[in-house]
Amino acid sequence: MPSTLPKTLLYLLGAIFILNVTQAYFTELIFDEAYYWHYARNITFGYFDHPPMVAWFIALSSLIFEGHLGVRFVSCLLSVGTLLVLWKTIDHPQKNKYATHFVVLAFSMTLLNAYGFLTLPDTPLLFFCALFLLVYKRFVEKPGIGLAIALGMVMAALMYSKYHAVLIIVFVLLSNLKLLKNTYAWLAVLVALLAYTPHFLWLYEQDFISIKYHLSERKNGPYDFNKYTLGFLVNLVALFGFTFPWIYRSLFRTRSKDVFTKALLFLTYGVLLFFFISSFNRRVQTQWIIVVSIPLVILVFRDMMADETSRKWIYRMGILNIVILLYLRLGLVFEPLFPIYYESHGNKKWVQQLKDKVGDTPVVFENSYRLAPMYAYYSGNTSFSLNNINYRQNQYSLDDSERNVQLRKVYYVSPFLKNAELAFENAKGKPYFGHYINQFESFRKLRCIVDGDAFSLDTEKERLVKIFNPYDEDIDLQKLKFAVGYLDDYKQLQEVIPIYVSATDENISVLKSNDTTNFTFRLPPPKTKTPDYFRLSISEKDLRFGLNGKTIKLD
């Protein structure tokens, strides 16, 4: 096997790196990147939606550069690193002859191309997936303490990148159950668990809020074949563009001749089958299946070297993919070239429009973890997303950013305000309205704790609710209103009905700081159809009701 990197490969990867850095510098942030930049302002071992790796890499980028590269530079390094690791994983005596074909294959895969300069949780996931396969390949060839430790550390890095990484580890394990009898494999698992312990502790301290959200709190909708299952099948094509017939041809032709190839096949088919089954329950986003690109680069490149038809057509269609992708990437910077509106367009403009209106006044956005960090990033000013019962929890529900706007004059922005002035229009022309609040005050961290996971819809029965005040100050009960939100079977909000709660101690007039107070309440009669779930909610100073209680099943 060739031990040195061919010059052609180095030149092409160098060109890709320069292209990605240039693209990263000139392209405005997309909303998710701004959100993860918000993560990185407070480095910790976990965040509401994802493990912390994406925030760590943004923080590292910010130590090297400012501006867009301060968010994306490490991603540019990782994208080239992913291709280098994949190249090292492929054992073939003739591979140096086909270095150009290798680069065309990988660079023509749509999301592998896009994540070459965007900073999203999948960016480190792809890199560590490639590294995991390389280390695993060497481990099964010659297990030892050193490789076991390395394998464990890479597994932990995978899990620190995205929770979906568990699928990678599980399907590779299922491909080789003999590992269950391998002492070194168990050492790798022990190392991984030890390295991941800080995140486990973070989850425990946060009452597993992230896991609960992903597994049970997310809204859904009734099954829609076109949106769910057909959408999943379309994503299988979108991942590879015009090369997709030959990509899947190569996959279907591959047989597991050795342990490592079997792992690649189990990983690919396993992820695809898992999300195909998931598509009968919810919409599968394209990036959820991006990880199959990593084993497929290896499998398909092997087939290209062995089969002239695959080599010829994947190369031709790959070039076509790349031309289209480069045009679209140019359109990310120059909006008129892009066929439709994209979220990298016009953010600086609306941020400046709003900043010119409010100056240095903090801005509170109603229900938008997307707009709040984007405004903070481009304006340099304070912002906050106030999440209510019509929306969902996010990092702003968890961190201390609420404190930055407490008791201050703020400009409150919402697309739903009535009798308010126009605050700004986004790049799509959607209007947002706003008004000033002279002394803003919210208590979105108040928790309504109701024992039990299921209740009967008995509107006469008196029930107990414990309200925990995590703030460092007492809260006057006169500032608060209470309600029950009724939800349907898909956890979509149906209605919000105000209720009266009664303190079990009649002398209580405040919620004591860092203490729990007991109240009783009754479920109000629903006004619409019979609900399937309910949750308790609190409003402060006539703001919309918040997300203060968990979703509870109604029998």
mmCIF file of N, CA, C and O in Angstrom, residues 36 39 44-54 120-122 124-125 155-171 196 198-204 206-215 218 271 274-275 287-288 291 395 398:
data_model
loop_
_atom_site.group_PDB
_atom_site.id
_atom_site.type_symbol
_atom_site.label_atom_id
_atom_site.label_comp_id
_atom_site.label_asym_id
_atom_site.label_seq_id
_atom_site.Cartn_x
_atom_site.Cartn_y
_atom_site.Cartn_z
ATOM 1 N N TYR A 36 -25.386 28.311 17.661
ATOM 2 C CA TYR A 36 -24.258 27.608 18.260
ATOM 3 C C TYR A 36 -23.165 28.590 18.693
ATOM 4 O O TYR A 36 -22.416 28.305 19.636
ATOM 5 N N TYR A 39 -24.148 29.350 22.036
ATOM 6 C CA TYR A 39 -23.619 28.300 22.913
ATOM 7 C C TYR A 39 -22.209 28.656 23.390
ATOM 8 O O TYR A 39 -21.896 28.577 24.568
ATOM 9 N N THR A 44 -19.384 24.997 28.355
ATOM 10 C CA THR A 44 -19.790 24.046 29.379
ATOM 11 C C THR A 44 -19.758 22.650 28.757
ATOM 12 O O THR A 44 -19.309 22.468 27.627
ATOM 13 N N PHE A 45 -20.235 21.652 29.497
ATOM 14 C CA PHE A 45 -20.200 20.275 29.009
ATOM 15 C C PHE A 45 -21.510 19.834 28.374
ATOM 16 O O PHE A 45 -21.694 18.651 28.079
ATOM 17 N N GLY A 46 -22.432 20.755 28.160
ATOM 18 C CA GLY A 46 -23.672 20.390 27.506
ATOM 19 C C GLY A 46 -24.528 21.601 27.211
ATOM 20 O O GLY A 46 -24.359 22.664 27.820
ATOM 21 N N TYR A 47 -25.450 21.433 26.262
ATOM 22 C CA TYR A 47 -26.377 22.490 25.864
ATOM 23 C C TYR A 47 -27.737 21.846 25.616
ATOM 24 O O TYR A 47 -27.857 20.629 25.496
ATOM 25 N N PHE A 48 -28.759 22.674 25.515
ATOM 26 C CA PHE A 48 -30.114 22.139 25.482
ATOM 27 C C PHE A 48 -30.330 21.159 24.336
ATOM 28 O O PHE A 48 -30.849 20.054 24.540
ATOM 29 N N ASP A 49 -29.948 21.529 23.124
ATOM 30 C CA ASP A 49 -30.284 20.716 21.945
ATOM 31 C C ASP A 49 -29.219 19.683 21.600
ATOM 32 O O ASP A 49 -29.529 18.665 20.994
ATOM 33 N N HIS A 50 -27.960 19.957 21.954
ATOM 34 C CA HIS A 50 -26.858 19.115 21.485
ATOM 35 C C HIS A 50 -25.754 19.014 22.523
ATOM 36 O O HIS A 50 -25.631 19.881 23.402
ATOM 37 N N PRO A 51 -24.920 17.980 22.402
ATOM 38 C CA PRO A 51 -23.684 17.939 23.183
ATOM 39 C C PRO A 51 -22.771 19.110 22.793
ATOM 40 O O PRO A 51 -23.044 19.821 21.816
ATOM 41 N N PRO A 52 -21.656 19.305 23.497
ATOM 42 C CA PRO A 52 -20.937 20.581 23.401
ATOM 43 C C PRO A 52 -19.879 20.712 22.319
ATOM 44 O O PRO A 52 -19.286 21.785 22.197
ATOM 45 N N MET A 53 -19.586 19.688 21.527
ATOM 46 C CA MET A 53 -18.438 19.758 20.629
ATOM 47 C C MET A 53 -18.517 20.940 19.669
ATOM 48 O O MET A 53 -17.509 21.618 19.408
ATOM 49 N N VAL A 54 -19.686 21.221 19.111
ATOM 50 C CA VAL A 54 -19.811 22.318 18.157
ATOM 51 C C VAL A 54 -19.452 23.643 18.816
ATOM 52 O O VAL A 54 -18.790 24.499 18.207
ATOM 53 N N LEU A 120 -21.729 23.240 12.137
ATOM 54 C CA LEU A 120 -22.933 22.608 12.659
ATOM 55 C C LEU A 120 -22.511 21.346 13.406
ATOM 56 O O LEU A 120 -21.384 20.867 13.226
ATOM 57 N N PRO A 121 -23.353 20.772 14.252
ATOM 58 C CA PRO A 121 -22.943 19.579 14.991
ATOM 59 C C PRO A 121 -22.498 18.425 14.095
ATOM 60 O O PRO A 121 -21.682 17.595 14.503
ATOM 61 N N ASP A 122 -23.032 18.368 12.869
ATOM 62 C CA ASP A 122 -22.640 17.296 11.957
ATOM 63 C C ASP A 122 -21.211 17.451 11.455
ATOM 64 O O ASP A 122 -20.622 16.473 10.984
ATOM 65 N N PRO A 124 -18.243 18.158 13.200
ATOM 66 C CA PRO A 124 -17.374 17.259 13.960
ATOM 67 C C PRO A 124 -17.834 15.807 13.919
ATOM 68 O O PRO A 124 -17.006 14.893 13.975
ATOM 69 N N LEU A 125 -19.159 15.576 13.810
ATOM 70 C CA LEU A 125 -19.646 14.200 13.733
ATOM 71 C C LEU A 125 -19.044 13.472 12.543
ATOM 72 O O LEU A 125 -18.603 12.316 12.661
ATOM 73 N N MET A 155 -14.775 7.340 20.371
ATOM 74 C CA MET A 155 -16.199 7.107 20.618
ATOM 75 C C MET A 155 -16.786 8.223 21.480
ATOM 76 O O MET A 155 -17.900 8.696 21.245
ATOM 77 N N ALA A 156 -16.035 8.646 22.492
ATOM 78 C CA ALA A 156 -16.494 9.756 23.328
ATOM 79 C C ALA A 156 -16.614 11.032 22.508
ATOM 80 O O ALA A 156 -17.590 11.787 22.645
ATOM 81 N N ALA A 157 -15.632 11.288 21.636
ATOM 82 C CA ALA A 157 -15.689 12.480 20.783
ATOM 83 C C ALA A 157 -16.902 12.442 19.868
ATOM 84 O O ALA A 157 -17.542 13.474 19.610
ATOM 85 N N LEU A 158 -17.232 11.265 19.370
ATOM 86 C CA LEU A 158 -18.442 11.115 18.561
ATOM 87 C C LEU A 158 -19.675 11.523 19.359
ATOM 88 O O LEU A 158 -20.520 12.285 18.878
ATOM 89 N N MET A 159 -19.775 11.015 20.568
ATOM 90 C CA MET A 159 -20.946 11.309 21.392
ATOM 91 C C MET A 159 -20.970 12.756 21.858
ATOM 92 O O MET A 159 -22.041 13.318 22.086
ATOM 93 N N TYR A 160 -19.810 13.379 21.992
ATOM 94 C CA TYR A 160 -19.753 14.797 22.322
ATOM 95 C C TYR A 160 -20.167 15.660 21.120
ATOM 96 O O TYR A 160 -20.454 16.839 21.281
ATOM 97 N N SER A 161 -20.207 15.061 19.935
ATOM 98 C CA SER A 161 -20.567 15.808 18.729
ATOM 99 C C SER A 161 -22.071 15.858 18.518
ATOM 100 O O SER A 161 -22.630 16.920 18.228
ATOM 101 N N LYS A 162 -22.730 14.692 18.654
ATOM 102 C CA LYS A 162 -24.167 14.630 18.389
ATOM 103 C C LYS A 162 -24.702 13.321 18.947
ATOM 104 O O LYS A 162 -24.032 12.291 18.858
ATOM 105 N N TYR A 163 -25.903 13.349 19.490
ATOM 106 C CA TYR A 163 -26.468 12.132 20.078
ATOM 107 C C TYR A 163 -26.690 11.033 19.039
ATOM 108 O O TYR A 163 -26.703 9.850 19.381
ATOM 109 N N HIS A 164 -26.864 11.414 17.779
ATOM 110 C CA HIS A 164 -27.025 10.408 16.730
ATOM 111 C C HIS A 164 -25.818 9.488 16.617
ATOM 112 O O HIS A 164 -25.896 8.422 16.006
ATOM 113 N N ALA A 165 -24.694 9.906 17.202
ATOM 114 C CA ALA A 165 -23.475 9.102 17.126
ATOM 115 C C ALA A 165 -23.667 7.721 17.729
ATOM 116 O O ALA A 165 -22.939 6.778 17.381
ATOM 117 N N VAL A 166 -24.639 7.571 18.618
ATOM 118 C CA VAL A 166 -24.872 6.259 19.212
ATOM 119 C C VAL A 166 -25.206 5.234 18.136
ATOM 120 O O VAL A 166 -24.867 4.044 18.271
ATOM 121 N N LEU A 167 -25.837 5.675 17.041
ATOM 122 C CA LEU A 167 -26.157 4.748 15.948
ATOM 123 C C LEU A 167 -24.880 4.216 15.304
ATOM 124 O O LEU A 167 -24.800 3.038 14.935
ATOM 125 N N ILE A 168 -23.886 5.066 15.140
ATOM 126 C CA ILE A 168 -22.621 4.645 14.540
ATOM 127 C C ILE A 168 -21.990 3.550 15.386
ATOM 128 O O ILE A 168 -21.578 2.496 14.876
ATOM 129 N N ILE A 169 -21.916 3.794 16.682
ATOM 130 C CA ILE A 169 -21.259 2.841 17.583
ATOM 131 C C ILE A 169 -22.043 1.539 17.644
ATOM 132 O O ILE A 169 -21.474 0.444 17.563
ATOM 133 N N VAL A 170 -23.364 1.619 17.770
ATOM 134 C CA VAL A 170 -24.192 0.423 17.914
ATOM 135 C C VAL A 170 -24.139 -0.444 16.662
ATOM 136 O O VAL A 170 -23.976 -1.671 16.753
ATOM 137 N N PHE A 171 -24.246 0.165 15.483
ATOM 138 C CA PHE A 171 -24.273 -0.649 14.264
ATOM 139 C C PHE A 171 -22.914 -1.272 13.962
ATOM 140 O O PHE A 171 -22.850 -2.394 13.440
ATOM 141 N N TYR A 196 -16.766 10.515 28.746
ATOM 142 C CA TYR A 196 -18.090 11.112 28.554
ATOM 143 C C TYR A 196 -18.766 11.453 29.876
ATOM 144 O O TYR A 196 -19.841 12.058 29.889
ATOM 145 N N PRO A 198 -18.270 13.767 32.171
ATOM 146 C CA PRO A 198 -18.674 15.161 32.401
ATOM 147 C C PRO A 198 -20.014 15.514 31.762
ATOM 148 O O PRO A 198 -20.797 16.274 32.345
ATOM 149 N N HIS A 199 -20.293 14.958 30.591
ATOM 150 C CA HIS A 199 -21.581 15.242 29.963
ATOM 151 C C HIS A 199 -22.708 14.513 30.685
ATOM 152 O O HIS A 199 -23.809 15.065 30.841
ATOM 153 N N PHE A 200 -22.447 13.274 31.135
ATOM 154 C CA PHE A 200 -23.462 12.575 31.936
ATOM 155 C C PHE A 200 -23.811 13.380 33.184
ATOM 156 O O PHE A 200 -24.986 13.509 33.551
ATOM 157 N N LEU A 201 -22.797 13.924 33.843
ATOM 158 C CA LEU A 201 -23.023 14.716 35.050
ATOM 159 C C LEU A 201 -23.816 15.978 34.726
ATOM 160 O O LEU A 201 -24.704 16.383 35.487
ATOM 161 N N TRP A 202 -23.485 16.598 33.593
ATOM 162 C CA TRP A 202 -24.231 17.787 33.176
ATOM 163 C C TRP A 202 -25.699 17.442 32.947
ATOM 164 O O TRP A 202 -26.600 18.174 33.382
ATOM 165 N N LEU A 203 -25.950 16.329 32.266
ATOM 166 C CA LEU A 203 -27.337 15.905 32.030
ATOM 167 C C LEU A 203 -28.063 15.676 33.348
ATOM 168 O O LEU A 203 -29.227 16.071 33.514
ATOM 169 N N TYR A 204 -27.390 15.035 34.283
ATOM 170 C CA TYR A 204 -28.009 14.774 35.589
ATOM 171 C C TYR A 204 -28.345 16.083 36.301
ATOM 172 O O TYR A 204 -29.442 16.244 36.849
ATOM 173 N N GLN A 206 -29.040 18.870 35.007
ATOM 174 C CA GLN A 206 -30.115 19.548 34.296
ATOM 175 C C GLN A 206 -31.380 18.697 34.218
ATOM 176 O O GLN A 206 -32.263 18.977 33.400
ATOM 177 N N ASP A 207 -31.440 17.661 35.046
ATOM 178 C CA ASP A 207 -32.611 16.773 35.083
ATOM 179 C C ASP A 207 -32.888 16.154 33.712
ATOM 180 O O ASP A 207 -34.030 15.937 33.329
ATOM 181 N N PHE A 208 -31.815 15.869 32.981
ATOM 182 C CA PHE A 208 -31.894 15.213 31.672
ATOM 183 C C PHE A 208 -32.831 15.947 30.724
ATOM 184 O O PHE A 208 -33.553 15.340 29.923
ATOM 185 N N ILE A 209 -32.808 17.277 30.791
ATOM 186 C CA ILE A 209 -33.743 18.081 30.005
ATOM 187 C C ILE A 209 -33.582 17.849 28.509
ATOM 188 O O ILE A 209 -34.564 17.811 27.764
ATOM 189 N N SER A 210 -32.336 17.659 28.037
ATOM 190 C CA SER A 210 -32.103 17.441 26.601
ATOM 191 C C SER A 210 -32.696 16.115 26.146
ATOM 192 O O SER A 210 -33.360 16.036 25.100
ATOM 193 N N ILE A 211 -32.442 15.065 26.924
ATOM 194 C CA ILE A 211 -32.941 13.738 26.559
ATOM 195 C C ILE A 211 -34.467 13.725 26.575
ATOM 196 O O ILE A 211 -35.116 13.180 25.674
ATOM 197 N N LYS A 212 -35.052 14.349 27.599
ATOM 198 C CA LYS A 212 -36.516 14.394 27.685
ATOM 199 C C LYS A 212 -37.110 15.130 26.494
ATOM 200 O O LYS A 212 -38.145 14.728 25.947
ATOM 201 N N TYR A 213 -36.465 16.207 26.093
ATOM 202 C CA TYR A 213 -36.991 16.962 24.953
ATOM 203 C C TYR A 213 -36.964 16.121 23.688
ATOM 204 O O TYR A 213 -37.963 16.020 22.968
ATOM 205 N N HIS A 214 -35.809 15.511 23.398
ATOM 206 C CA HIS A 214 -35.673 14.761 22.148
ATOM 207 C C HIS A 214 -36.571 13.521 22.116
ATOM 208 O O HIS A 214 -37.088 13.148 21.058
ATOM 209 N N LEU A 215 -36.773 12.879 23.278
ATOM 210 C CA LEU A 215 -37.520 11.623 23.300
ATOM 211 C C LEU A 215 -39.016 11.797 23.514
ATOM 212 O O LEU A 215 -39.808 10.980 23.038
ATOM 213 N N ARG A 218 -40.901 16.782 22.102
ATOM 214 C CA ARG A 218 -40.963 17.401 20.782
ATOM 215 C C ARG A 218 -42.361 17.275 20.183
ATOM 216 O O ARG A 218 -43.007 16.230 20.279
ATOM 217 N N VAL A 271 -28.217 2.730 9.521
ATOM 218 C CA VAL A 271 -28.694 4.107 9.625
ATOM 219 C C VAL A 271 -29.862 4.347 8.680
ATOM 220 O O VAL A 271 -30.868 4.964 9.057
ATOM 221 N N PHE A 274 -32.936 2.554 10.083
ATOM 222 C CA PHE A 274 -33.419 3.220 11.291
ATOM 223 C C PHE A 274 -34.256 4.446 10.940
ATOM 224 O O PHE A 274 -35.363 4.626 11.462
ATOM 225 N N PHE A 275 -33.752 5.275 10.029
ATOM 226 C CA PHE A 275 -34.490 6.500 9.708
ATOM 227 C C PHE A 275 -35.642 6.238 8.741
ATOM 228 O O PHE A 275 -36.600 7.018 8.701
ATOM 229 N N GLN A 287 -29.921 16.093 7.161
ATOM 230 C CA GLN A 287 -28.646 15.982 7.869
ATOM 231 C C GLN A 287 -28.627 14.820 8.855
ATOM 232 O O GLN A 287 -27.556 14.405 9.301
ATOM 233 N N TRP A 288 -29.796 14.283 9.195
ATOM 234 C CA TRP A 288 -29.797 13.153 10.126
ATOM 235 C C TRP A 288 -29.169 11.910 9.500
ATOM 236 O O TRP A 288 -28.678 11.048 10.221
ATOM 237 N N VAL A 291 -24.442 10.914 7.909
ATOM 238 C CA VAL A 291 -23.324 10.097 8.363
ATOM 239 C C VAL A 291 -23.058 8.917 7.430
ATOM 240 O O VAL A 291 -21.925 8.414 7.373
ATOM 241 N N GLN A 395 -31.893 26.694 24.328
ATOM 242 C CA GLN A 395 -30.785 27.086 25.195
ATOM 243 C C GLN A 395 -31.102 28.327 26.023
ATOM 244 O O GLN A 395 -30.611 28.476 27.143
ATOM 245 N N LEU A 398 -32.383 27.600 29.342
ATOM 246 C CA LEU A 398 -31.465 26.892 30.225
ATOM 247 C C LEU A 398 -30.366 27.780 30.786
ATOM 248 O O LEU A 398 -29.984 27.640 31.948
#
